[in-house]
Coordinates of C-alpha atoms and ligand atoms in Angstrom, one line a residue:
M180 CA 21.8 -24.3 -8.2
A181 CA 19.2 -21.5 -8.5
S182 CA 16.0 -22.5 -10.2
S183 CA 15.2 -21.1 -13.6
A184 CA 11.7 -22.6 -13.8
P185 CA 9.2 -20.1 -15.3
L186 CA 7.1 -17.9 -13.0
F187 CA 4.0 -15.7 -13.5
L188 CA 3.1 -12.4 -12.0
G189 CA -0.4 -11.2 -11.1
L190 CA -1.2 -7.7 -9.8
D191 CA -4.2 -6.1 -8.2
L192 CA -4.3 -2.3 -8.1
S193 CA -7.2 -2.0 -5.6
T194 CA -8.5 0.8 -3.5
Q195 CA -6.2 0.6 -0.6
Q196 CA -3.2 -1.2 -1.9
L197 CA -1.3 -2.9 -4.8
K198 CA -1.0 -6.6 -4.3
G199 CA 1.4 -8.8 -6.2
I200 CA 1.5 -12.6 -6.4
V201 CA 4.1 -14.7 -8.1
I202 CA 3.1 -18.3 -9.0
D203 CA 4.9 -21.2 -10.5
A204 CA 3.6 -23.4 -13.4
S205 CA 1.5 -25.5 -10.9
G206 CA -0.2 -22.5 -9.4
R207 CA 1.8 -22.5 -6.2
I208 CA 2.5 -19.0 -4.7
L209 CA 6.2 -18.1 -4.4
L210 CA 5.8 -14.5 -3.4
E211 CA 2.9 -12.5 -2.1
T212 CA 3.5 -8.8 -1.5
N213 CA 1.2 -5.8 -0.5
I214 CA 2.0 -2.1 -0.9
V215 CA -0.5 -0.2 1.3
F216 CA -0.8 3.2 -0.3
D217 CA -1.4 5.3 2.9
A218 CA 1.6 3.8 4.7
Q219 CA 4.0 3.5 1.8
F220 CA 3.3 6.9 0.2
P221 CA 2.3 9.4 2.9
E222 CA 3.3 12.2 0.7
Y223 CA 0.2 11.7 -1.4
R224 CA -1.9 12.2 1.7
T225 CA -4.5 9.5 0.8
T226 CA -6.9 8.0 3.3
N227 CA -7.6 4.3 2.5
G228 CA -5.9 5.0 -0.8
R229 CA -8.0 7.9 -2.0
H230 CA -9.0 11.5 -1.5
I231 CA -12.6 12.1 -0.6
N232 CA -13.9 15.6 -1.0
G233 CA -17.7 15.6 -0.5
S234 CA -19.1 13.4 -3.1
T235 CA -15.9 13.4 -5.1
A236 CA -13.4 10.5 -4.8
T237 CA -10.1 10.5 -6.6
A238 CA -6.7 8.8 -6.3
P239 CA -3.3 10.2 -7.4
V240 CA -2.2 8.4 -10.6
L241 CA 1.5 9.0 -9.9
M242 CA 1.1 7.1 -6.6
W243 CA -0.2 4.1 -8.7
V244 CA 2.9 4.6 -11.0
E245 CA 5.2 4.5 -8.0
A246 CA 3.4 1.4 -6.5
I247 CA 3.8 -0.5 -9.8
D248 CA 7.5 0.3 -10.0
L249 CA 7.9 -0.7 -6.3
V250 CA 6.1 -4.1 -6.7
L251 CA 8.5 -5.0 -9.6
S252 CA 11.5 -4.0 -7.5
R253 CA 10.2 -6.3 -4.7
V254 CA 9.9 -9.2 -7.2
H255 CA 13.5 -8.4 -8.2
S256 CA 14.7 -8.2 -4.6
A257 CA 13.2 -11.6 -4.0
G258 CA 15.4 -13.0 -6.8
L259 CA 12.4 -13.9 -9.0
A260 CA 12.2 -11.1 -11.6
H261 CA 14.4 -12.9 -14.2
R262 CA 12.1 -15.9 -14.1
I263 CA 8.8 -14.1 -14.8
R264 CA 7.4 -15.3 -18.2
A265 CA 4.1 -13.4 -18.3
I266 CA 2.3 -10.7 -16.3
S267 CA -1.4 -10.0 -15.9
G268 CA -3.4 -8.0 -13.5
A269 CA -6.6 -6.6 -12.0
A270 CA -7.7 -3.2 -10.7
Q271 CA -10.5 -1.4 -9.1
Q272 CA -13.3 -1.0 -11.6
H273 CA -14.7 2.2 -13.2
G274 CA -11.8 4.6 -12.3
S275 CA -10.3 6.4 -15.3
V276 CA -6.8 7.7 -16.3
Y277 CA -6.3 10.5 -18.8
W278 CA -3.2 10.3 -20.9
S279 CA -1.7 13.4 -22.6
H280 CA 0.1 13.1 -26.0
E281 CA 3.3 13.7 -24.0
G282 CA 2.4 10.8 -21.7
I283 CA 1.8 8.3 -24.6
E284 CA 5.2 9.2 -26.0
A285 CA 6.9 9.1 -22.6
I286 CA 5.8 5.6 -21.6
G287 CA 7.4 4.2 -24.8
K288 CA 10.9 5.7 -24.1
L289 CA 11.4 5.8 -20.3
D290 CA 15.0 6.3 -19.2
V291 CA 16.2 3.7 -16.7
Q292 CA 18.6 6.2 -15.2
R293 CA 15.9 8.7 -14.1
P294 CA 13.1 8.2 -11.5
L295 CA 9.9 7.0 -13.2
C296 CA 7.6 9.7 -11.7
E297 CA 9.9 12.5 -12.7
Q298 CA 9.5 11.4 -16.4
L299 CA 5.7 11.1 -16.1
V300 CA 4.7 14.4 -14.4
G301 CA 3.2 15.7 -17.7
A302 CA 1.9 12.4 -18.8
F303 CA -1.6 12.8 -17.5
A304 CA -4.1 15.5 -18.3
I305 CA -5.5 14.9 -14.8
L306 CA -3.3 13.9 -11.9
D307 CA -6.2 12.9 -9.6
S308 CA -8.1 10.1 -11.3
P309 CA -11.8 9.7 -10.5
V310 CA -12.4 6.4 -8.7
W311 CA -15.3 4.0 -8.0
E312 CA -16.4 5.7 -4.7
D313 CA -17.2 8.9 -6.5
S314 CA -20.9 9.9 -6.5
S315 CA -20.6 13.4 -7.8
T316 CA -22.1 12.9 -11.3
T317 CA -25.8 12.6 -10.8
E318 CA -26.4 15.3 -13.4
Q319 CA -24.3 13.5 -16.0
C320 CA -26.1 10.3 -15.2
Q321 CA -29.4 11.9 -15.9
R322 CA -28.1 13.3 -19.2
L323 CA -26.8 9.9 -20.3
E324 CA -30.1 8.2 -19.5
A325 CA -32.1 10.9 -21.3
W326 CA -29.8 10.5 -24.4
A327 CA -30.2 6.7 -24.4
G328 CA -34.0 7.0 -24.1
G329 CA -34.4 6.2 -20.4
S330 CA -32.7 4.2 -17.7
A331 CA -34.2 0.9 -18.9
E332 CA -32.9 1.5 -22.4
L333 CA -29.4 2.4 -21.1
A334 CA -29.4 -0.8 -19.1
R335 CA -30.5 -2.8 -22.2
I336 CA -27.6 -1.4 -24.2
S337 CA -24.8 -1.2 -21.5
G338 CA -25.9 -3.7 -18.8
S339 CA -26.6 -1.0 -16.2
A340 CA -28.7 2.0 -15.7
A341 CA -26.6 5.1 -15.2
F342 CA -24.4 5.0 -12.1
E343 CA -22.3 7.9 -10.8
R344 CA -19.1 5.9 -10.5
F345 CA -19.4 4.5 -14.0
T346 CA -16.8 5.9 -16.4
G347 CA -19.2 7.4 -18.9
A348 CA -20.6 9.9 -16.4
Q349 CA -17.1 10.6 -15.0
I350 CA -15.7 11.4 -18.5
M351 CA -18.7 13.6 -19.2
K352 CA -18.1 15.6 -16.0
I353 CA -14.5 16.2 -16.9
K354 CA -15.3 17.3 -20.4
V355 CA -18.1 19.7 -19.2
R356 CA -16.0 21.2 -16.3
D357 CA -12.8 22.1 -18.0
S358 CA -12.2 22.4 -21.7
D359 CA -8.5 23.1 -21.3
I360 CA -8.0 19.7 -19.5
W361 CA -10.3 18.0 -22.0
N362 CA -8.3 19.3 -24.9
R363 CA -5.1 17.8 -23.4
V364 CA -6.6 14.3 -23.3
A365 CA -5.1 12.0 -25.9
R366 CA -6.3 8.6 -24.6
I367 CA -8.5 7.4 -21.8
S368 CA -7.7 4.2 -19.9
L369 CA -9.5 2.4 -17.1
V370 CA -7.3 1.7 -14.0
S371 CA -6.8 -1.8 -15.3
S372 CA -5.7 -0.9 -18.8
F373 CA -3.6 2.0 -17.4
A374 CA -1.5 -0.5 -15.4
A375 CA -1.1 -2.7 -18.5
S376 CA -0.2 0.4 -20.5
L377 CA 2.5 1.5 -18.1
L378 CA 4.0 -2.0 -18.0
S379 CA 4.0 -2.5 -21.8
G380 CA 5.0 1.1 -22.7
A381 CA 2.0 1.7 -25.0
V382 CA -1.6 2.4 -24.4
A383 CA -3.3 -1.0 -23.9
P384 CA -6.9 -1.8 -25.0
I385 CA -9.6 -1.9 -22.4
D386 CA -10.9 -5.4 -21.7
A387 CA -14.6 -6.3 -22.3
S388 CA -15.5 -7.1 -18.8
D389 CA -14.1 -3.8 -17.4
A390 CA -15.7 -1.9 -20.4
S391 CA -19.0 -3.2 -19.0
G392 CA -18.5 -0.8 -16.1
T393 CA -18.5 2.3 -18.2
N394 CA -22.1 2.7 -19.4
L395 CA -20.5 3.2 -22.8
Y396 CA -20.3 -0.4 -24.0
E397 CA -22.8 -2.6 -25.8
I398 CA -22.6 -5.7 -23.7
E399 CA -24.5 -8.1 -25.9
A400 CA -22.7 -7.0 -29.1
G401 CA -19.3 -6.8 -27.4
Q402 CA -18.3 -3.4 -28.7
W403 CA -18.2 0.2 -27.7
S404 CA -21.5 2.0 -28.2
K405 CA -21.1 4.7 -30.7
L406 CA -24.5 6.1 -29.6
L407 CA -23.5 6.4 -26.0
C408 CA -20.0 7.6 -26.7
D409 CA -21.4 10.3 -28.9
A410 CA -23.5 11.6 -26.0
I411 CA -20.2 12.7 -24.5
D412 CA -18.0 13.6 -27.4
P413 CA -17.8 12.6 -31.1
G414 CA -14.1 11.8 -30.5
L415 CA -14.7 9.5 -27.5
L416 CA -14.6 6.2 -29.4
G417 CA -11.1 7.1 -30.5
L418 CA -10.0 8.2 -27.0
L419 CA -11.1 4.8 -25.6
G420 CA -9.0 3.1 -28.3
G421 CA -11.7 1.7 -30.6
R422 CA -11.3 -2.0 -29.9
V423 CA -11.7 -4.0 -26.7
T424 CA -9.8 -7.1 -25.7
M425 CA -10.6 -10.2 -23.7
A426 CA -8.8 -10.6 -20.3
D427 CA -6.8 -13.6 -21.4
Q428 CA -5.3 -12.0 -24.5
M429 CA -1.8 -10.5 -24.8
V430 CA -1.8 -6.7 -25.1
G431 CA 1.9 -6.1 -25.3
T432 CA 5.3 -7.1 -23.9
L433 CA 7.1 -5.8 -20.9
S434 CA 8.7 -2.4 -21.8
P435 CA 12.5 -2.3 -22.1
H436 CA 12.4 0.2 -19.2
F437 CA 11.2 -2.3 -16.6
A438 CA 13.0 -5.2 -18.3
T439 CA 16.3 -3.5 -18.0
K440 CA 15.7 -2.0 -14.6
Y441 CA 14.7 -5.3 -13.0
G442 CA 16.6 -7.8 -15.1
M443 CA 13.3 -9.2 -16.6
A444 CA 12.5 -10.7 -19.9
Q445 CA 10.4 -8.7 -22.3
C446 CA 7.6 -11.1 -21.5
P447 CA 4.0 -11.0 -22.6
V448 CA 1.7 -8.6 -20.7
V449 CA -1.7 -10.2 -20.7
S450 CA -4.8 -7.9 -20.5
F451 CA -5.6 -6.5 -17.1
T452 CA -9.3 -6.5 -16.1
G453 CA -11.5 -5.3 -13.2
D454 CA -10.8 -6.8 -9.7
N455 CA -14.3 -8.4 -9.5
P456 CA -14.2 -10.1 -12.9
S457 CA -10.6 -11.2 -12.2
A458 CA -11.6 -12.8 -8.9
Y459 CA -14.6 -14.5 -10.6
A460 CA -12.5 -16.0 -13.4
G461 CA -9.9 -17.0 -10.8
F462 CA -12.5 -19.1 -8.9
E463 CA -13.7 -20.6 -12.2
S464 CA -10.2 -21.9 -12.8
M465 CA -10.7 -24.1 -9.8
F466 CA -13.8 -25.8 -11.2
R467 CA -13.9 -28.5 -13.8
D468 CA -17.4 -27.6 -14.8
T469 CA -18.0 -23.8 -14.8
D470 CA -21.8 -24.4 -14.8
Q471 CA -21.4 -25.4 -11.2
L472 CA -19.9 -22.1 -10.2
A473 CA -21.8 -20.6 -7.3
S474 CA -22.0 -16.9 -6.5
V475 CA -18.7 -15.2 -5.5
I476 CA -19.0 -12.7 -2.6
S477 CA -16.1 -10.4 -2.3
L478 CA -15.7 -8.6 1.0
G479 CA -13.0 -6.0 0.3
T480 CA -13.3 -2.2 0.5
S481 CA -16.5 -2.7 -1.3
D482 CA -18.7 -5.7 -0.9
T483 CA -19.8 -7.3 -4.2
M484 CA -21.7 -10.4 -5.2
L485 CA -21.1 -11.9 -8.6
S486 CA -23.3 -14.6 -10.1
P487 CA -23.3 -16.5 -13.3
L488 CA -26.1 -15.6 -15.9
T489 CA -27.2 -18.2 -18.5
R490 CA -28.1 -15.5 -21.0
Y491 CA -28.1 -11.7 -21.4
P492 CA -31.0 -10.7 -19.1
Y493 CA -32.0 -7.4 -20.7
A494 CA -33.5 -8.8 -23.9
F495 CA -35.4 -6.0 -25.5
E496 CA -38.9 -7.4 -24.8
S497 CA -38.1 -8.1 -21.1
L498 CA -37.5 -4.6 -20.1
T499 CA -40.1 -2.0 -19.3
T500 CA -39.5 1.6 -18.2
D501 CA -39.7 0.3 -14.6
T502 CA -36.2 0.7 -13.3
E503 CA -37.0 -0.6 -9.8
H504 CA -35.1 -3.8 -10.2
I505 CA -32.3 -2.9 -12.6
D506 CA -30.2 -1.7 -9.8
G507 CA -27.4 -4.3 -10.2
H508 CA -25.0 -4.6 -13.2
V509 CA -24.4 -7.0 -16.0
L510 CA -20.8 -7.6 -17.1
Q511 CA -19.5 -9.4 -20.0
H512 CA -17.4 -12.4 -18.8
P513 CA -13.7 -11.5 -18.8
T514 CA -12.6 -14.5 -21.0
V515 CA -15.7 -16.0 -22.6
P516 CA -17.5 -13.4 -24.8
S517 CA -20.8 -15.3 -24.9
R518 CA -21.1 -15.4 -21.1
F519 CA -22.4 -12.8 -18.7
I520 CA -22.1 -12.1 -14.9
A521 CA -24.6 -10.3 -12.7
M522 CA -22.9 -8.0 -10.2
L523 CA -24.3 -6.3 -7.1
C524 CA -22.0 -3.7 -5.5
Y525 CA -22.2 -2.2 -2.0
K526 CA -20.0 0.8 -1.2
N527 CA -20.4 0.5 2.6
G528 CA -18.4 -2.7 3.0
S529 CA -15.2 -3.0 5.0
L530 CA -14.9 0.7 5.8
A531 CA -18.4 0.7 7.3
R532 CA -17.5 -2.4 9.4
E533 CA -14.3 -0.7 10.5
W534 CA -16.3 2.3 11.5
V535 CA -18.6 0.2 13.7
R536 CA -15.6 -1.6 15.2
D537 CA -13.8 1.6 16.1
N538 CA -16.8 3.8 17.1
C539 CA -19.5 1.7 18.6
L540 CA -17.8 -0.6 21.1
G541 CA -15.6 1.5 23.3
I542 CA -11.9 2.2 23.4
N543 CA -10.8 -1.5 23.6
S544 CA -12.2 -2.3 20.2
L545 CA -10.2 0.2 18.3
G546 CA -8.7 -1.8 15.5
S547 CA -9.6 -5.1 17.1
W548 CA -11.5 -7.6 15.0
S549 CA -11.6 -10.0 18.0
E550 CA -13.6 -7.4 20.1
F551 CA -15.9 -6.9 17.1
N552 CA -16.3 -10.6 16.6
E553 CA -17.1 -11.2 20.3
A554 CA -19.9 -8.7 20.0
A555 CA -21.1 -10.0 16.7
A556 CA -21.1 -13.7 17.6
T557 CA -24.3 -13.3 19.8
G558 CA -27.5 -14.8 18.3
P559 CA -29.6 -13.1 15.6
L560 CA -30.8 -9.5 16.3
A561 CA -33.5 -9.9 13.6
P562 CA -36.5 -9.9 13.9
A563 CA -36.3 -7.7 17.1
A564 CA -33.8 -5.1 15.8
Y565 CA -32.3 -3.9 12.5
G566 CA -29.5 -1.5 11.6
F567 CA -28.5 0.2 8.4
Y568 CA -25.0 1.8 8.1
Y569 CA -24.7 4.0 5.0
L570 CA -21.7 6.1 6.0
S571 CA -21.3 7.3 2.4
K572 CA -23.9 7.4 -0.3
E573 CA -24.7 3.8 -1.1
I574 CA -24.8 2.2 -4.5
L575 CA -27.3 -0.4 -3.6
P576 CA -29.9 0.7 -2.5
K577 CA -29.2 3.7 -4.6
N578 CA -28.4 6.9 -2.8
A579 CA -29.2 5.6 0.7
I580 CA -27.3 7.6 3.3
G581 CA -27.2 7.7 7.1
I582 CA -27.3 5.4 10.0
Y583 CA -30.6 4.0 11.1
R584 CA -31.3 1.7 14.0
F585 CA -34.7 0.2 14.7
E586 CA -36.1 -1.7 17.6
K587 CA -39.4 -3.5 17.9
A588 CA -41.8 -1.3 19.9
A589 CA -44.3 -2.8 22.3
S590 CA -47.4 -1.3 20.8
T591 CA -47.0 1.5 18.3
G592 CA -43.8 2.9 16.8
D593 CA -42.5 4.9 13.9
V594 CA -43.0 2.2 11.3
K595 CA -45.5 -0.6 10.9
C596 CA -43.8 -3.6 9.1
P597 CA -45.5 -6.3 7.0
S598 CA -45.3 -8.8 9.9
G599 CA -47.6 -6.4 11.8
A600 CA -44.8 -5.5 14.2
Y601 CA -44.1 -1.8 15.0
F602 CA -40.6 -0.5 15.0
K603 CA -39.2 2.6 16.6
R604 CA -36.1 4.4 15.2
V605 CA -33.6 4.7 18.0
Q606 CA -30.3 6.6 18.3
R607 CA -28.6 3.6 20.1
F608 CA -29.7 0.0 20.6
A609 CA -31.0 -0.7 24.1
A610 CA -28.2 -3.3 24.6
T611 CA -24.7 -2.1 24.0
C612 CA -22.6 -4.1 21.5
C613 CA -25.5 -4.8 19.1
D614 CA -24.0 -2.8 16.2
P615 CA -21.5 -5.4 14.9
R616 CA -24.2 -8.0 14.6
A617 CA -26.6 -5.5 13.2
I618 CA -24.3 -4.3 10.4
L619 CA -23.4 -7.8 9.3
E620 CA -27.0 -9.0 9.3
S621 CA -28.0 -5.9 7.3
Q622 CA -25.2 -6.2 4.8
I623 CA -25.9 -9.9 4.0
M624 CA -29.7 -9.6 4.1
S625 CA -29.3 -6.8 1.5
M626 CA -27.3 -9.2 -0.7
R627 CA -30.0 -11.9 -0.3
L628 CA -32.7 -9.4 -1.2
D629 CA -30.9 -8.0 -4.2
Y630 CA -29.9 -11.5 -5.4
S631 CA -33.5 -12.6 -5.3
R632 CA -34.4 -9.6 -7.5
K633 CA -31.5 -10.1 -9.9
S634 CA -31.3 -13.8 -10.4
T635 CA -33.7 -16.4 -11.7
K636 CA -31.8 -19.3 -10.1
P637 CA -31.9 -20.1 -6.3
L638 CA -28.5 -19.7 -4.7
T639 CA -26.8 -23.0 -4.0
A640 CA -23.5 -21.9 -2.5
A641 CA -21.4 -18.9 -1.9
I642 CA -17.6 -18.5 -2.3
V643 CA -16.1 -15.8 -0.2
T644 CA -13.0 -13.7 -0.9
G645 CA -11.6 -10.3 0.1
G646 CA -10.0 -9.1 3.3
A647 CA -13.1 -9.5 5.5
S648 CA -13.7 -13.1 4.3
A649 CA -10.9 -14.2 6.6
N650 CA -13.3 -13.5 9.5
P651 CA -15.1 -16.7 10.7
V652 CA -18.0 -14.8 12.3
I653 CA -18.7 -13.0 9.1
R654 CA -18.5 -16.2 7.1
Q655 CA -21.0 -17.9 9.4
I656 CA -23.4 -15.0 9.1
V657 CA -23.1 -15.3 5.3
A658 CA -24.1 -19.0 5.6
D659 CA -26.9 -18.4 8.0
V660 CA -28.5 -15.5 6.2
L661 CA -28.2 -16.9 2.7
G662 CA -28.9 -20.5 3.8
V663 CA -26.1 -22.0 1.7
P664 CA -22.7 -23.5 2.4
V665 CA -19.8 -21.1 2.2
F666 CA -16.5 -22.0 0.5
A667 CA -13.1 -20.2 0.5
A668 CA -10.0 -20.8 -1.5
G669 CA -7.0 -21.9 0.3
L670 CA -3.9 -24.1 0.5
R671 CA -4.6 -27.6 1.6
G672 CA -2.0 -28.8 4.2
S673 CA -1.8 -31.6 6.7
E674 CA -4.0 -29.6 9.1
G675 CA -6.7 -28.7 6.6
L676 CA -7.1 -25.4 4.9
E677 CA -4.0 -23.4 5.8
V678 CA -4.6 -20.2 3.8
G679 CA -8.2 -19.3 4.0
N680 CA -8.0 -16.0 2.2
L681 CA -6.3 -16.1 -1.2
A682 CA -6.2 -12.6 -2.7
M683 CA -8.2 -13.8 -5.7
P684 CA -8.1 -10.8 -8.0
A685 CA -4.3 -10.9 -8.0
Y686 CA -4.2 -14.7 -8.0
G687 CA -6.7 -14.9 -10.8
A688 CA -4.5 -12.6 -12.8
A689 CA -1.4 -14.7 -12.2
V690 CA -3.4 -17.7 -13.4
R691 CA -4.4 -15.9 -16.6
A692 CA -0.7 -15.0 -17.2
L693 CA 0.2 -18.7 -16.6
R694 CA -2.6 -19.9 -18.9
H695 CA -1.4 -17.6 -21.6
M696 CA 1.8 -19.5 -21.7
K697 CA 0.5 -22.9 -20.7
P698 CA -3.2 -23.4 -21.6
G699 CA -5.5 -25.8 -19.8
R700 CA -6.5 -26.5 -16.3
I701 CA -3.6 -26.2 -14.0
L702 CA -5.0 -26.1 -10.5
D703 CA -5.2 -29.8 -9.7
G704 CA -2.6 -29.2 -7.1
D705 CA -2.4 -27.4 -3.8
Y706 CA -5.0 -24.7 -4.1
V707 CA -8.6 -25.8 -3.6
L708 CA -12.0 -24.6 -2.7
E709 CA -12.9 -25.8 0.7
Q710 CA -16.2 -25.5 2.6
V711 CA -15.7 -23.3 5.6
C712 CA -19.2 -22.9 6.9
W713 CA -22.5 -24.8 6.9
P714 CA -25.8 -22.9 7.4
D715 CA -27.6 -23.4 10.7
G716 CA -31.2 -24.3 9.7
D717 CA -32.8 -22.6 12.8
M718 CA -30.9 -19.4 12.2
H719 CA -31.7 -19.4 8.6
G720 CA -35.4 -19.8 9.5
V721 CA -35.2 -16.7 11.7
Y722 CA -33.7 -14.6 8.9
S723 CA -36.3 -15.9 6.4
D724 CA -39.1 -15.0 8.7
A725 CA -37.6 -11.5 9.2
F726 CA -37.0 -10.9 5.5
A727 CA -40.2 -9.0 4.7
D728 CA -39.7 -6.6 7.5
F729 CA -36.1 -6.1 6.6
E730 CA -37.1 -5.3 3.0
F731 CA -39.7 -2.9 4.2
L732 CA -37.3 -1.1 6.5
R733 CA -34.6 -0.9 3.9
Q734 CA -37.0 0.7 1.5
H735 CA -38.2 3.0 4.3
V736 CA -34.7 4.3 5.1
T737 CA -33.8 4.6 1.4
T738 CA -36.8 6.8 0.7
G739 CA -36.1 8.6 4.0
S740 CA -32.4 9.2 3.1
T741 CA -33.2 11.4 0.2
R742 CA -35.6 13.4 2.3
H743 CA -34.0 13.8 5.7
S744 CA -30.5 14.7 6.8
A745 CA -28.7 11.6 8.1
S746 CA -27.7 10.9 11.7
S747 CA -24.4 9.2 12.3
S748 CA -24.3 9.0 16.1
C749 CA -23.1 5.9 17.7
Ligands
ADP2 P1 -9.2 -4.0 -1.4 O1 -8.7 -5.1 -2.3 O2 -10.4 -3.4 -1.8 O3 -8.1 -3.0 -1.1 P2 -9.1 -6.1 0.6 O4 -9.9 -7.2 -0.1 O5 -7.7 -6.3 0.7 O6 -9.5 -4.7 0.0 O7 -9.8 -6.0 2.1 C1 -9.3 -4.9 2.9 C2 -10.3 -4.9 4.1 O8 -10.4 -6.1 4.7 C3 -9.9 -3.9 5.1 O9 -10.5 -2.6 4.9 C4 -10.4 -4.5 6.4 O10 -11.4 -3.8 7.0 C5 -10.9 -5.9 6.0 N1 -10.4 -6.9 6.9 C6 -9.2 -7.5 7.1 N2 -9.1 -8.4 8.0 C7 -10.4 -8.5 8.5 C8 -11.0 -9.3 9.6 N3 -10.3 -10.2 10.3 N4 -12.3 -9.1 9.8 C9 -13.0 -8.2 9.1 N5 -12.5 -7.4 8.1 C10 -11.2 -7.6 7.8
XUL3 C1 -17.6 -2.6 -8.6 C2 -17.0 -1.5 -7.8 C3 -16.0 -1.9 -6.7 C4 -14.6 -1.7 -7.2 C5 -13.7 -1.8 -6.0 O1 -18.6 -2.1 -9.4 O2 -17.2 -0.4 -7.9 O3 -16.1 -3.2 -6.3 O4 -14.2 -2.5 -8.3 O5 -12.4 -2.2 -6.2

């Protein structure tokens, strides 16, 4: 007899794909499905899920609508739709969706007989939503910081100095550029709350953790900042919906449209949140004592590092006008309002690694992670050579752009480093095949550097997630550079950890949906955190000795990036 046991759906509307995970009440996965945007919807002509035009990055909102519809149809085809008892989700942070009045009305009365997109063509004041890779709003950032009384003051209020991809600057750009479009905007959602809105048939509140990525939210007070919203428009507070929600709270019920179309119950829709906070909370659900939670390193399209904070770090008296070390972000915890998370974000993550894989190793390596790994698994390049791969304008270090390779020079070179060694900038490394190792060392040494500036506690362990965390060479370099054991989530089977790469934003969302119906710790069962790497003490020593030179060279290329045009030869 077919089972009728309750199931829970978690979604993750990320940069390159929409992932869906269905779990049962013990947290076991029954269905995992991915809709890769470029392959599934070629008519939208995206590359890696978005359109890049100079410093502008957008994604077609109707493509996201189609993907959400398709993921539900896959759950239906798998025979699981009628058993779904709650849905929650995650999405790329910072991106924004602009509802028209017509759209707000339309999502509440969608016709099952007609294609979804056809009914939503006029639903959005802007069809191409700005997304997190956008860096076109420097001018708006400056205006926001000036309005707040400086970058340190903006960080004190909102948890971050102004960043181009943050939603506040993006909204300001839209308002300034086109008053006709602006006049059509009836509500603004983040990508996370947009997805929850579509599913529930009414505009859903934005959750606190994702609101922390807007530069418009008072993190410590847990409310939108009227001061900062007024910098953009006196009506902005209303457009954002006034109240925020926590990521474990119900924001609506599944709309009759989807319920009828896919034979589902009008089950609770639990608030969606950002992909990074969702992953972080997902890992927490695997710990009995959340104080033990180590830093989470997500190696997806972006690389991010999320670390627990014991208190809000930007107490008024602790900030000066010195913005040098307020580069990272502080987010409100997605489910516990009194807790905060420090987040470091690197734009040149997986796509930069892919570029090295496909362009620096010769024809055989095209698309091959095993070729990349073979080259990367050699011993450390540091302290003899360093590489920096900022293919698009970096977030951390801010505005760094270009590709830079340095090799130690016998006597004098371009740069004298703190160790006393001279380095010469080279177009190619002397030995071929150095680039894979160089990019990995550089990416993880950057995390180590930025973590040391951002956190008061020494790092004790790292938990990895995201597409690239499946790669054993990458995991080992994380362990060796950071000098800590590395853990991954997976399914424990007779042969050890069988699934080493749980898609945590989606899984964390499914767990929030489950917990909404059945509170308490549920993950005593099959999914566990398992140590996957132990640091090699000698290697760690090498990186520690190389650290001052790395920091110096990173500063050198960052300052140089803004002055010189970048080279990107391989
Ligand atoms: P997102 O959620 O941002 O869409 P994912 O976390 O799914 O991204 O990660 C996708 C990325 O994972 C791809 O761009 C790819 O480069 C990377 N990836 C997948 N497998 C590997 C691997 N074996 N080694 C390194 N990177 C990988
Ligand atoms: C975080 C950020 C990215 C996106 C990617 O600040 O911009 O990690 O959330 O999905």
